[in-house]
mmCIF file of C-alpha atoms in Angstrom:
data_model
loop_
_atom_site.group_PDB
_atom_site.id
_atom_site.type_symbol
_atom_site.label_atom_id
_atom_site.label_comp_id
_atom_site.label_asym_id
_atom_site.label_seq_id
_atom_site.Cartn_x
_atom_site.Cartn_y
_atom_site.Cartn_z
ATOM 1 C CA MET A 1 -0.027 0.054 0.015
ATOM 2 C CA ILE A 2 1.351 3.402 -0.940
ATOM 3 C CA PRO A 3 0.323 6.068 1.568
ATOM 4 C CA GLY A 4 -1.480 8.855 -0.121
ATOM 5 C CA ASP A 5 -4.080 11.447 0.088
ATOM 6 C CA PRO A 6 -7.162 9.792 -1.417
ATOM 7 C CA SER A 7 -9.369 12.502 -2.821
ATOM 8 C CA LYS A 8 -13.003 12.774 -1.986
ATOM 9 C CA ASN A 9 -14.301 11.169 -5.072
ATOM 10 C CA LYS A 10 -12.309 7.981 -4.851
ATOM 11 C CA ARG A 11 -12.898 4.957 -2.663
ATOM 12 C CA TYR A 12 -10.504 2.271 -1.875
ATOM 13 C CA TYR A 13 -11.249 -1.404 -1.302
ATOM 14 C CA HIS A 14 -9.115 -4.337 -0.634
ATOM 15 C CA HIS A 15 -10.230 -7.637 -2.180
ATOM 16 C CA LYS A 16 -10.501 -9.322 1.172
ATOM 17 C CA ASP A 17 -13.061 -6.617 2.384
ATOM 18 C CA PHE A 18 -15.714 -8.159 0.133
ATOM 19 C CA ASP A 19 -17.917 -10.826 1.434
ATOM 20 C CA LYS A 20 -17.934 -13.872 -0.733
ATOM 21 C CA PRO A 21 -21.497 -14.592 -1.929
ATOM 22 C CA HIS A 22 -21.005 -18.319 -1.832
ATOM 23 C CA HIS A 23 -23.391 -18.925 1.029
ATOM 24 C CA SER A 24 -26.237 -17.032 -0.385
ATOM 25 C CA HIS A 25 -25.800 -18.509 -3.812
ATOM 26 C CA SER A 26 -25.276 -22.202 -2.855
ATOM 27 C CA THR A 27 -28.521 -23.314 -4.248
ATOM 28 C CA ASN A 28 -27.512 -26.574 -5.340
ATOM 29 C CA SER A 29 -28.930 -29.536 -3.461
ATOM 30 C CA PRO A 30 -27.548 -33.075 -3.544
ATOM 31 C CA ALA A 31 -27.634 -34.163 -6.965
ATOM 32 C CA ASP A 32 -29.126 -37.384 -8.539
ATOM 33 C CA VAL A 33 -27.265 -40.377 -7.329
ATOM 34 C CA SER A 34 -27.062 -43.481 -9.679
ATOM 35 C CA ILE A 35 -25.568 -46.790 -8.941
ATOM 36 C CA GLN A 36 -22.838 -47.267 -11.578
ATOM 37 C CA LYS A 37 -21.326 -50.456 -10.623
ATOM 38 C CA SER A 38 -20.943 -52.418 -7.391
ATOM 39 C CA GLY A 39 -19.466 -50.302 -4.727
ATOM 40 C CA THR A 40 -19.095 -47.189 -7.051
ATOM 41 C CA ARG A 41 -21.803 -44.483 -7.331
ATOM 42 C CA GLU A 42 -21.663 -41.786 -9.846
ATOM 43 C CA ILE A 43 -23.364 -38.437 -8.756
ATOM 44 C CA LYS A 44 -24.258 -36.343 -11.630
ATOM 45 C CA VAL A 45 -23.489 -32.705 -11.138
ATOM 46 C CA ILE A 46 -23.386 -30.969 -14.625
ATOM 47 C CA ARG A 47 -22.653 -27.468 -13.343
ATOM 48 C CA ARG A 48 -20.485 -24.753 -14.701
ATOM 49 C CA VAL A 49 -17.642 -24.163 -12.352
ATOM 50 C CA LEU A 50 -18.251 -20.433 -12.755
ATOM 51 C CA ASP A 51 -21.949 -20.594 -12.112
ATOM 52 C CA VAL A 52 -21.702 -18.548 -9.032
ATOM 53 C CA ASN A 53 -19.865 -15.776 -10.821
ATOM 54 C CA ASP A 54 -22.103 -15.834 -13.811
ATOM 55 C CA LYS A 55 -25.275 -15.569 -11.737
ATOM 56 C CA MET A 56 -23.751 -12.616 -9.822
ATOM 57 C CA ALA A 57 -22.812 -11.038 -13.263
ATOM 58 C CA GLU A 58 -26.374 -11.396 -14.400
ATOM 59 C CA GLU A 59 -27.637 -9.640 -11.227
ATOM 60 C CA ASN A 60 -25.104 -6.887 -11.847
ATOM 61 C CA ARG A 61 -26.464 -6.597 -15.475
ATOM 62 C CA GLU A 62 -30.007 -6.405 -14.200
ATOM 63 C CA LEU A 63 -28.976 -3.698 -11.776
ATOM 64 C CA PHE A 64 -27.080 -1.627 -14.438
ATOM 65 C CA ALA A 65 -30.086 -2.032 -16.793
ATOM 66 C CA GLU A 66 -32.524 -0.794 -14.215
ATOM 67 C CA LYS A 67 -30.297 2.232 -13.457
ATOM 68 C CA GLY A 68 -29.770 2.880 -17.240
ATOM 69 C CA ILE A 69 -26.063 2.590 -16.964
ATOM 70 C CA PHE A 70 -23.762 1.542 -19.968
ATOM 71 C CA VAL A 71 -20.882 -0.531 -18.654
ATOM 72 C CA LEU A 72 -17.580 -1.076 -20.412
ATOM 73 C CA ASN A 73 -15.035 -3.656 -19.378
ATOM 74 C CA LEU A 74 -11.659 -2.421 -20.560
ATOM 75 C CA MET A 75 -8.942 -5.093 -20.672
ATOM 76 C CA SER A 76 -5.264 -5.465 -21.926
ATOM 77 C CA SER A 77 -1.858 -6.709 -20.916
ATOM 78 C CA PRO A 78 -0.074 -4.561 -18.367
ATOM 79 C CA GLY A 79 1.542 -1.353 -19.817
ATOM 80 C CA SER A 80 -0.598 -1.053 -22.928
ATOM 81 C CA GLY A 81 -1.941 2.280 -21.890
ATOM 82 C CA LYS A 82 -5.381 1.529 -20.454
ATOM 83 C CA THR A 83 -5.184 4.326 -17.744
ATOM 84 C CA THR A 84 -3.989 6.875 -20.147
ATOM 85 C CA THR A 85 -6.651 5.833 -22.667
ATOM 86 C CA LEU A 86 -9.291 6.219 -20.028
ATOM 87 C CA GLU A 87 -8.018 9.601 -18.725
ATOM 88 C CA LYS A 88 -8.227 11.087 -22.328
ATOM 89 C CA THR A 89 -11.452 9.230 -23.043
ATOM 90 C CA LEU A 90 -13.205 10.510 -19.976
ATOM 91 C CA ALA A 91 -11.998 14.090 -20.601
ATOM 92 C CA GLN A 92 -13.785 13.939 -24.084
ATOM 93 C CA ILE A 93 -16.879 12.148 -22.831
ATOM 94 C CA MET A 94 -17.539 13.709 -19.527
ATOM 95 C CA PRO A 95 -18.809 17.037 -20.481
ATOM 96 C CA GLU A 96 -21.701 15.276 -22.004
ATOM 97 C CA ILE A 97 -22.092 11.931 -20.259
ATOM 98 C CA LYS A 98 -22.014 11.355 -16.451
ATOM 99 C CA SER A 99 -19.331 8.759 -15.999
ATOM 100 C CA ALA A 100 -17.711 6.686 -13.115
ATOM 101 C CA VAL A 101 -14.742 4.348 -12.914
ATOM 102 C CA ILE A 102 -13.971 1.066 -11.137
ATOM 103 C CA VAL A 103 -10.313 0.207 -11.411
ATOM 104 C CA GLY A 104 -8.806 -3.162 -10.542
ATOM 105 C CA ASP A 105 -5.167 -3.532 -9.696
ATOM 106 C CA ILE A 106 -3.358 -6.283 -7.622
ATOM 107 C CA CYS A 107 -2.022 -3.457 -5.563
ATOM 108 C CA THR A 108 -1.340 0.286 -5.260
ATOM 109 C CA THR A 109 -4.011 3.211 -5.784
ATOM 110 C CA HIS A 110 -1.819 4.886 -8.386
ATOM 111 C CA ASP A 111 -4.363 4.352 -11.341
ATOM 112 C CA ALA A 112 -7.315 5.501 -9.170
ATOM 113 C CA ASP A 113 -5.255 8.651 -8.071
ATOM 114 C CA ARG A 114 -4.822 9.359 -11.804
ATOM 115 C CA LEU A 115 -8.326 8.824 -12.833
ATOM 116 C CA ALA A 116 -9.777 10.772 -9.907
ATOM 117 C CA LYS A 117 -8.220 13.800 -11.405
ATOM 118 C CA THR A 118 -10.725 13.642 -14.441
ATOM 119 C CA GLY A 119 -13.377 14.457 -11.853
ATOM 120 C CA ALA A 120 -15.172 11.081 -12.331
ATOM 121 C CA PRO A 121 -16.029 9.110 -9.076
ATOM 122 C CA VAL A 122 -13.406 6.469 -8.919
ATOM 123 C CA VAL A 123 -13.501 3.117 -6.888
ATOM 124 C CA GLN A 124 -10.216 1.241 -6.660
ATOM 125 C CA ILE A 125 -10.292 -2.478 -6.065
ATOM 126 C CA ASN A 126 -6.953 -4.143 -5.050
ATOM 127 C CA THR A 127 -7.103 -7.805 -5.509
ATOM 128 C CA ASP A 128 -4.295 -8.371 -3.049
ATOM 129 C CA GLU A 129 -1.386 -6.342 -1.692
ATOM 130 C CA PHE A 130 1.104 -9.055 -2.627
ATOM 131 C CA GLY A 131 0.295 -11.113 -5.780
ATOM 132 C CA GLY A 132 -3.544 -11.444 -5.609
ATOM 133 C CA ASP A 133 -6.264 -12.207 -8.222
ATOM 134 C CA CYS A 134 -5.367 -11.574 -11.689
ATOM 135 C CA HIS A 135 -8.830 -10.471 -12.785
ATOM 136 C CA LEU A 136 -11.928 -8.777 -11.387
ATOM 137 C CA VAL A 137 -14.976 -10.994 -10.555
ATOM 138 C CA ALA A 138 -18.652 -10.228 -10.402
ATOM 139 C CA HIS A 139 -19.252 -10.038 -6.788
ATOM 140 C CA VAL A 140 -16.398 -7.603 -6.254
ATOM 141 C CA ILE A 141 -17.916 -5.456 -8.929
ATOM 142 C CA GLU A 142 -21.362 -5.505 -7.269
ATOM 143 C CA LYS A 143 -19.815 -4.235 -4.000
ATOM 144 C CA ALA A 144 -17.850 -1.578 -5.660
ATOM 145 C CA ALA A 145 -20.774 -0.454 -7.830
ATOM 146 C CA ARG A 146 -23.034 -0.080 -4.688
ATOM 147 C CA SER A 147 -20.596 2.489 -3.221
ATOM 148 C CA LEU A 148 -21.233 4.750 -6.303
ATOM 149 C CA ASP A 149 -24.341 6.736 -6.705
ATOM 150 C CA LEU A 150 -25.851 4.776 -9.544
ATOM 151 C CA ASP A 151 -28.767 7.132 -10.099
ATOM 152 C CA ASP A 152 -26.161 9.812 -11.205
ATOM 153 C CA ILE A 153 -24.253 7.823 -13.703
ATOM 154 C CA ASP A 154 -24.819 6.935 -17.351
ATOM 155 C CA PHE A 155 -21.510 5.396 -18.090
ATOM 156 C CA LEU A 156 -19.444 3.098 -15.927
ATOM 157 C CA VAL A 157 -16.091 1.965 -17.107
ATOM 158 C CA ILE A 158 -14.298 -0.898 -15.389
ATOM 159 C CA GLU A 159 -10.435 -1.051 -15.889
ATOM 160 C CA ASN A 160 -9.647 -4.591 -15.318
ATOM 161 C CA VAL A 161 -6.416 -5.978 -13.934
ATOM 162 C CA GLY A 162 -3.666 -5.886 -16.730
ATOM 163 C CA ASN A 163 -3.781 -9.383 -18.064
ATOM 164 C CA LEU A 164 -4.714 -10.975 -21.428
ATOM 165 C CA VAL A 165 -5.724 -14.409 -20.052
ATOM 166 C CA CYS A 166 -7.892 -14.579 -16.999
ATOM 167 C CA PRO A 167 -10.169 -11.589 -17.235
ATOM 168 C CA ALA A 168 -11.541 -12.838 -20.567
ATOM 169 C CA GLU A 169 -12.982 -15.850 -18.615
ATOM 170 C CA PHE A 170 -14.983 -13.807 -16.083
ATOM 171 C CA ASP A 171 -18.364 -12.149 -16.709
ATOM 172 C CA ILE A 172 -18.763 -9.154 -14.512
ATOM 173 C CA GLY A 173 -22.040 -7.948 -15.810
ATOM 174 C CA GLU A 174 -20.662 -5.508 -18.449
ATOM 175 C CA ASP A 175 -22.521 -4.517 -21.761
ATOM 176 C CA SER A 176 -19.327 -4.402 -23.805
ATOM 177 C CA ARG A 177 -15.695 -5.507 -23.729
ATOM 178 C CA VAL A 178 -12.946 -3.638 -25.305
ATOM 179 C CA VAL A 179 -9.254 -4.743 -25.529
ATOM 180 C CA VAL A 180 -6.289 -2.504 -25.790
ATOM 181 C CA LEU A 181 -3.263 -3.667 -27.737
ATOM 182 C CA SER A 182 -0.200 -1.382 -27.938
ATOM 183 C CA VAL A 183 2.326 -1.403 -30.720
ATOM 184 C CA THR A 184 5.209 -1.919 -28.321
ATOM 185 C CA GLU A 185 3.750 -5.558 -28.020
ATOM 186 C CA GLY A 186 4.002 -8.290 -30.444
ATOM 187 C CA GLU A 187 1.744 -8.146 -33.507
ATOM 188 C CA ASP A 188 0.836 -11.763 -32.699
ATOM 189 C CA LYS A 189 -0.877 -11.188 -29.385
ATOM 190 C CA PRO A 190 -4.345 -11.749 -30.850
ATOM 191 C CA VAL A 191 -3.377 -15.255 -31.862
ATOM 192 C CA LYS A 192 -1.599 -15.952 -28.705
ATOM 193 C CA TYR A 193 -4.449 -14.836 -26.653
ATOM 194 C CA PRO A 194 -7.430 -15.634 -28.901
ATOM 195 C CA LEU A 195 -10.066 -15.897 -26.123
ATOM 196 C CA MET A 196 -9.582 -12.296 -25.138
ATOM 197 C CA PHE A 197 -9.984 -11.166 -28.869
ATOM 198 C CA ARG A 198 -12.868 -13.382 -29.408
ATOM 199 C CA GLU A 199 -14.708 -12.029 -26.210
ATOM 200 C CA CYS A 200 -14.099 -8.440 -27.017
ATOM 201 C CA GLU A 201 -16.325 -6.210 -29.135
ATOM 202 C CA ALA A 202 -13.721 -3.731 -30.331
ATOM 203 C CA ALA A 203 -9.903 -3.330 -30.121
ATOM 204 C CA LEU A 204 -7.844 -0.338 -29.585
ATOM 205 C CA LEU A 205 -4.471 -0.296 -31.162
ATOM 206 C CA ASN A 206 -2.639 2.139 -28.895
ATOM 207 C CA LYS A 207 0.664 4.077 -29.111
ATOM 208 C CA ILE A 208 0.600 4.647 -32.805
ATOM 209 C CA ASP A 209 2.622 7.724 -32.327
ATOM 210 C CA LEU A 210 5.585 5.280 -31.675
ATOM 211 C CA LEU A 211 5.299 3.505 -34.936
ATOM 212 C CA PRO A 212 8.056 5.254 -36.797
ATOM 213 C CA TYR A 213 10.475 4.018 -34.100
ATOM 214 C CA LEU A 214 9.444 0.398 -34.098
ATOM 215 C CA ASP A 215 9.332 -2.612 -36.374
ATOM 216 C CA PHE A 216 5.769 -3.318 -35.421
ATOM 217 C CA ASP A 217 3.837 -4.460 -38.487
ATOM 218 C CA LYS A 218 0.561 -2.717 -38.086
ATOM 219 C CA GLU A 219 -1.140 -4.574 -41.055
ATOM 220 C CA LYS A 220 -0.070 -7.864 -39.708
ATOM 221 C CA ALA A 221 -1.646 -7.071 -36.309
ATOM 222 C CA VAL A 222 -4.813 -6.077 -37.820
ATOM 223 C CA THR A 223 -4.793 -9.316 -39.858
ATOM 224 C CA TYR A 224 -4.306 -11.329 -36.710
ATOM 225 C CA ILE A 225 -7.022 -9.573 -35.002
ATOM 226 C CA HIS A 226 -9.352 -10.437 -37.792
ATOM 227 C CA GLN A 227 -8.324 -13.901 -38.057
ATOM 228 C CA VAL A 228 -9.314 -14.407 -34.423
ATOM 229 C CA HIS A 229 -12.352 -12.035 -34.685
ATOM 230 C CA PRO A 230 -13.506 -11.228 -38.223
ATOM 231 C CA LEU A 231 -14.965 -7.741 -38.616
ATOM 232 C CA MET A 232 -13.935 -6.563 -35.184
ATOM 233 C CA PRO A 233 -13.647 -2.800 -35.233
ATOM 234 C CA VAL A 234 -10.017 -1.767 -34.660
ATOM 235 C CA PHE A 235 -9.328 1.849 -33.726
ATOM 236 C CA GLU A 236 -5.744 3.031 -34.170
ATOM 237 C CA ILE A 237 -5.129 5.611 -31.515
ATOM 238 C CA SER A 238 -2.280 7.296 -29.522
ATOM 239 C CA SER A 239 -3.364 8.004 -26.070
ATOM 240 C CA LYS A 240 -0.447 10.417 -25.730
ATOM 241 C CA THR A 241 -1.261 12.666 -28.662
ATOM 242 C CA GLU A 242 -5.027 11.733 -28.972
ATOM 243 C CA GLU A 243 -4.528 10.916 -32.652
ATOM 244 C CA GLY A 244 -7.313 8.698 -33.936
ATOM 245 C CA PHE A 245 -9.634 9.436 -30.913
ATOM 246 C CA GLY A 246 -12.494 10.684 -33.051
ATOM 247 C CA PRO A 247 -13.754 7.407 -34.302
ATOM 248 C CA TRP A 248 -13.298 5.589 -30.991
ATOM 249 C CA ILE A 249 -15.144 8.367 -29.082
ATOM 250 C CA GLU A 250 -17.912 8.265 -31.662
ATOM 251 C CA TRP A 251 -18.207 4.533 -31.496
ATOM 252 C CA LEU A 252 -18.271 4.603 -27.601
ATOM 253 C CA LYS A 253 -20.868 7.433 -27.511
ATOM 254 C CA ASN A 254 -23.107 5.443 -29.930
ATOM 255 C CA LYS A 255 -22.956 2.369 -27.603
ATOM 256 C CA ILE A 256 -23.804 4.512 -24.540
ATOM 257 C CA ARG A 257 -26.711 6.268 -26.416
ATOM 258 C CA GLU A 258 -28.101 2.691 -27.537
ATOM 259 C CA LYS A 259 -28.443 1.833 -23.819
ATOM 260 C CA VAL A 260 -29.071 4.957 -21.874
ATOM 261 C CA MET B 1 -3.114 -17.962 -13.272
ATOM 262 C CA HIS B 2 -6.461 -18.171 -11.528
ATOM 263 C CA GLU B 3 -6.395 -22.029 -11.255
ATOM 264 C CA MET B 4 -6.505 -22.074 -7.520
ATOM 265 C CA GLY B 5 -9.735 -19.935 -7.497
ATOM 266 C CA ILE B 6 -11.134 -22.312 -9.995
ATOM 267 C CA ALA B 7 -10.039 -25.336 -8.006
ATOM 268 C CA LEU B 8 -11.613 -23.941 -4.769
ATOM 269 C CA GLN B 9 -14.871 -23.325 -6.652
ATOM 270 C CA ILE B 10 -14.854 -26.775 -7.936
ATOM 271 C CA VAL B 11 -14.444 -28.223 -4.445
ATOM 272 C CA GLU B 12 -17.234 -26.032 -3.169
ATOM 273 C CA ILE B 13 -19.683 -27.035 -5.832
ATOM 274 C CA ALA B 14 -18.713 -30.791 -5.595
ATOM 275 C CA THR B 15 -19.058 -30.749 -1.773
ATOM 276 C CA ALA B 16 -22.472 -29.167 -2.010
ATOM 277 C CA SER B 17 -23.469 -31.864 -4.527
ATOM 278 C CA LEU B 18 -22.685 -34.780 -2.217
ATOM 279 C CA PRO B 19 -25.294 -36.524 -0.151
ATOM 280 C CA ALA B 20 -25.420 -35.254 3.472
ATOM 281 C CA ASP B 21 -24.282 -38.412 4.862
ATOM 282 C CA LEU B 22 -21.699 -40.347 2.781
ATOM 283 C CA GLY B 23 -21.598 -43.025 5.231
ATOM 284 C CA ASN B 24 -18.646 -45.356 4.449
ATOM 285 C CA ALA B 25 -18.209 -43.806 1.075
ATOM 286 C CA ARG B 26 -15.366 -41.715 -0.141
ATOM 287 C CA VAL B 27 -15.115 -39.592 -3.242
ATOM 288 C CA ALA B 28 -12.714 -41.337 -5.673
ATOM 289 C CA LYS B 29 -12.898 -39.207 -8.754
ATOM 290 C CA LEU B 30 -14.338 -35.834 -10.041
ATOM 291 C CA ASN B 31 -15.059 -35.639 -13.839
ATOM 292 C CA LEU B 32 -14.514 -32.296 -15.357
ATOM 293 C CA LYS B 33 -14.784 -31.012 -18.954
ATOM 294 C CA ILE B 34 -12.498 -28.156 -19.888
ATOM 295 C CA GLY B 35 -12.801 -26.476 -23.453
ATOM 296 C CA LYS B 36 -9.585 -25.619 -25.141
ATOM 297 C CA LEU B 37 -10.655 -22.074 -25.369
ATOM 298 C CA ALA B 38 -11.168 -21.746 -21.621
ATOM 299 C CA ALA B 39 -8.427 -19.812 -19.886
ATOM 300 C CA VAL B 40 -7.461 -22.789 -17.742
ATOM 301 C CA VAL B 41 -4.226 -24.845 -17.806
ATOM 302 C CA PRO B 42 -5.304 -28.449 -16.957
ATOM 303 C CA GLU B 43 -1.848 -29.193 -15.380
ATOM 304 C CA SER B 44 -1.943 -26.144 -13.087
ATOM 305 C CA LEU B 45 -5.493 -27.067 -12.128
ATOM 306 C CA ARG B 46 -4.726 -30.478 -11.252
ATOM 307 C CA PHE B 47 -1.877 -29.177 -8.976
ATOM 308 C CA CYS B 48 -4.136 -26.719 -7.292
ATOM 309 C CA PHE B 49 -7.014 -29.329 -6.948
ATOM 310 C CA GLU B 50 -4.687 -31.624 -5.001
ATOM 311 C CA VAL B 51 -4.079 -28.651 -2.529
ATOM 312 C CA ALA B 52 -7.619 -27.538 -2.505
ATOM 313 C CA VAL B 53 -9.258 -30.952 -1.578
ATOM 314 C CA LYS B 54 -7.191 -31.188 1.739
ATOM 315 C CA ASP B 55 -9.445 -31.453 4.733
ATOM 316 C CA THR B 56 -12.613 -31.609 2.572
ATOM 317 C CA PRO B 57 -14.931 -34.511 1.797
ATOM 318 C CA LEU B 58 -13.096 -34.675 -1.467
ATOM 319 C CA ALA B 59 -9.680 -35.384 0.060
ATOM 320 C CA GLY B 60 -7.693 -37.844 -2.046
ATOM 321 C CA ALA B 61 -10.045 -37.567 -4.973
ATOM 322 C CA LYS B 62 -8.625 -37.835 -8.470
ATOM 323 C CA LEU B 63 -9.343 -35.038 -11.013
ATOM 324 C CA ALA B 64 -10.230 -36.478 -14.436
ATOM 325 C CA ILE B 65 -10.135 -33.669 -16.949
ATOM 326 C CA GLU B 66 -11.780 -34.247 -20.496
ATOM 327 C CA GLU B 67 -10.452 -31.530 -22.888
ATOM 328 C CA MET B 68 -13.048 -30.482 -25.370
ATOM 329 C CA PRO B 69 -12.017 -29.391 -28.785
ATOM 330 C CA VAL B 70 -13.046 -26.086 -30.275
ATOM 331 C CA LEU B 71 -15.944 -26.991 -32.629
ATOM 332 C CA ALA B 72 -17.192 -24.288 -34.850
ATOM 333 C CA LYS B 73 -20.180 -24.107 -37.146
ATOM 334 C CA CYS B 74 -20.513 -21.461 -40.062
ATOM 335 C CA LYS B 75 -23.684 -19.611 -39.700
ATOM 336 C CA ASP B 76 -23.697 -18.974 -43.539
ATOM 337 C CA CYS B 77 -22.891 -22.245 -45.013
ATOM 338 C CA ASN B 78 -23.502 -24.633 -42.042
ATOM 339 C CA ALA B 79 -20.033 -26.242 -42.499
ATOM 340 C CA GLN B 80 -18.704 -27.786 -39.203
ATOM 341 C CA TRP B 81 -15.084 -28.142 -38.202
ATOM 342 C CA THR B 82 -12.625 -28.355 -35.343
ATOM 343 C CA ILE B 83 -10.453 -25.314 -34.985
ATOM 344 C CA ASP B 84 -6.880 -26.276 -34.221
ATOM 345 C CA GLU B 85 -5.283 -22.957 -34.790
ATOM 346 C CA PRO B 86 -6.464 -19.454 -33.810
ATOM 347 C CA ILE B 87 -8.344 -18.695 -37.155
ATOM 348 C CA PHE B 88 -11.985 -18.206 -36.733
ATOM 349 C CA ILE B 89 -12.828 -18.044 -40.509
ATOM 350 C CA CYS B 90 -14.966 -20.708 -42.302
ATOM 351 C CA LYS B 91 -12.692 -22.945 -44.396
ATOM 352 C CA THR B 92 -15.505 -23.543 -46.897
ATOM 353 C CA CYS B 93 -16.894 -20.089 -47.600
ATOM 354 C CA GLN B 94 -14.454 -17.629 -45.758
ATOM 355 C CA SER B 95 -17.320 -16.169 -43.754
ATOM 356 C CA GLY B 96 -16.406 -14.874 -40.336
ATOM 357 C CA SER B 97 -19.768 -15.488 -38.842
ATOM 358 C CA LEU B 98 -19.352 -18.593 -36.598
ATOM 359 C CA GLU B 99 -21.163 -20.257 -33.851
ATOM 360 C CA ILE B 100 -18.807 -21.848 -31.287
ATOM 361 C CA LEU B 101 -20.400 -25.185 -30.471
ATOM 362 C CA SER B 102 -17.807 -26.329 -27.935
ATOM 363 C CA GLY B 103 -14.512 -25.372 -26.580
ATOM 364 C CA ARG B 104 -15.611 -22.923 -23.897
ATOM 365 C CA GLU B 105 -16.617 -25.592 -21.281
ATOM 366 C CA LEU B 106 -15.459 -25.409 -17.675
ATOM 367 C CA ASP B 107 -18.049 -27.758 -16.277
ATOM 368 C CA ILE B 108 -18.174 -30.409 -13.473
ATOM 369 C CA GLU B 109 -19.849 -33.521 -14.949
ATOM 370 C CA SER B 110 -20.016 -35.932 -12.058
ATOM 371 C CA ILE B 111 -18.523 -37.257 -8.893
ATOM 372 C CA GLU B 112 -17.713 -40.950 -8.335
ATOM 373 C CA VAL B 113 -18.101 -42.251 -4.844
ATOM 374 C CA VAL B 114 -16.710 -45.581 -3.782
ATOM 375 C CA GLU B 115 -18.194 -47.499 -0.843
ATOM 376 C CA GLU B 116 -15.623 -48.699 1.544
ATOM 377 C CA VAL B 117 -16.035 -52.383 2.108
ATOM 378 C CA LYS B 118 -16.431 -53.219 5.799
ATOM 379 C CA ASN B 119 -17.396 -56.554 7.068
ATOM 380 C CA ASP B 120 -19.167 -55.383 10.159
ATOM 381 C CA SER B 121 -21.275 -52.746 8.258
ATOM 382 C CA GLY B 122 -25.058 -52.912 8.416
#
């Protein structure tokens, strides 16, 4: 934990502060038991392992629908520029659309400190101080969302823990998922992490201001993205210079308008 | 990376699915289906499962994992095939409009319970 001076519009939670919903959601009763062979019984279960999370995510989705909030789950590997992209995106969107942020990190409140400066209410979730969960789950989002004034928000963006693997597996009740890929990473990230690129609705190809200094093959990256997810919108942006932000902001505003 | 959480969840669901009174029985095996697209590494999960079952009714149970191939169906020409490399484009008509029939599973199928044979039982 980094000592700091959390501003008024930022809240801080540690993962362990959240009650696990397991008890209230353990609805399964002893399953059918069949005699398989002498001495061995096979008990049929047939349940998704992530059932509890999926149910909670569905409850979140209902809550957000009732409150008329569009929820975006922003994901990427660490260091691809999620926070800077969010800072710039919120600056362009907030004069028009009431926004809030939930930000997940394993530790520190650095991202929340930065995002709070946009004026949006920010809730920081830390999954663990030393090597905790590598993704956000639905019940953590539920608790974090309840600490926001949901009647005063039209757009909630959730910055997930930097990781291209696990967050793709966990539904948190969002409306849309967007992945950030930066040109300082390999072009082949989409084919190395196909689930993430399958699960997301759009991709942001970030840090394009650095292209002249890199060997990154942009066309190849876009080809890989479309191999995994044909027709996926890819927005080429620089969060530093805000180059290419127009189409991305327009796309996002349309998504928000469709729901709110 | 999140296999321990998954293992704990499996143990919780499986434990809740067991009859209240196992009597002389013990859980021998847990049958799990994992799709190849799921973000779970079977070997890591097996390792975590061994740790997670300690001091639970599932202690000593074996984890049997059936890996499910990624099976796709083209929404335009109805072709069906198994995806072995990360290319989600129809091989027949080049359409990108696919339905994933299997490959995303992370399902507990069943639990096998073995009765301990005891002469003085009954």
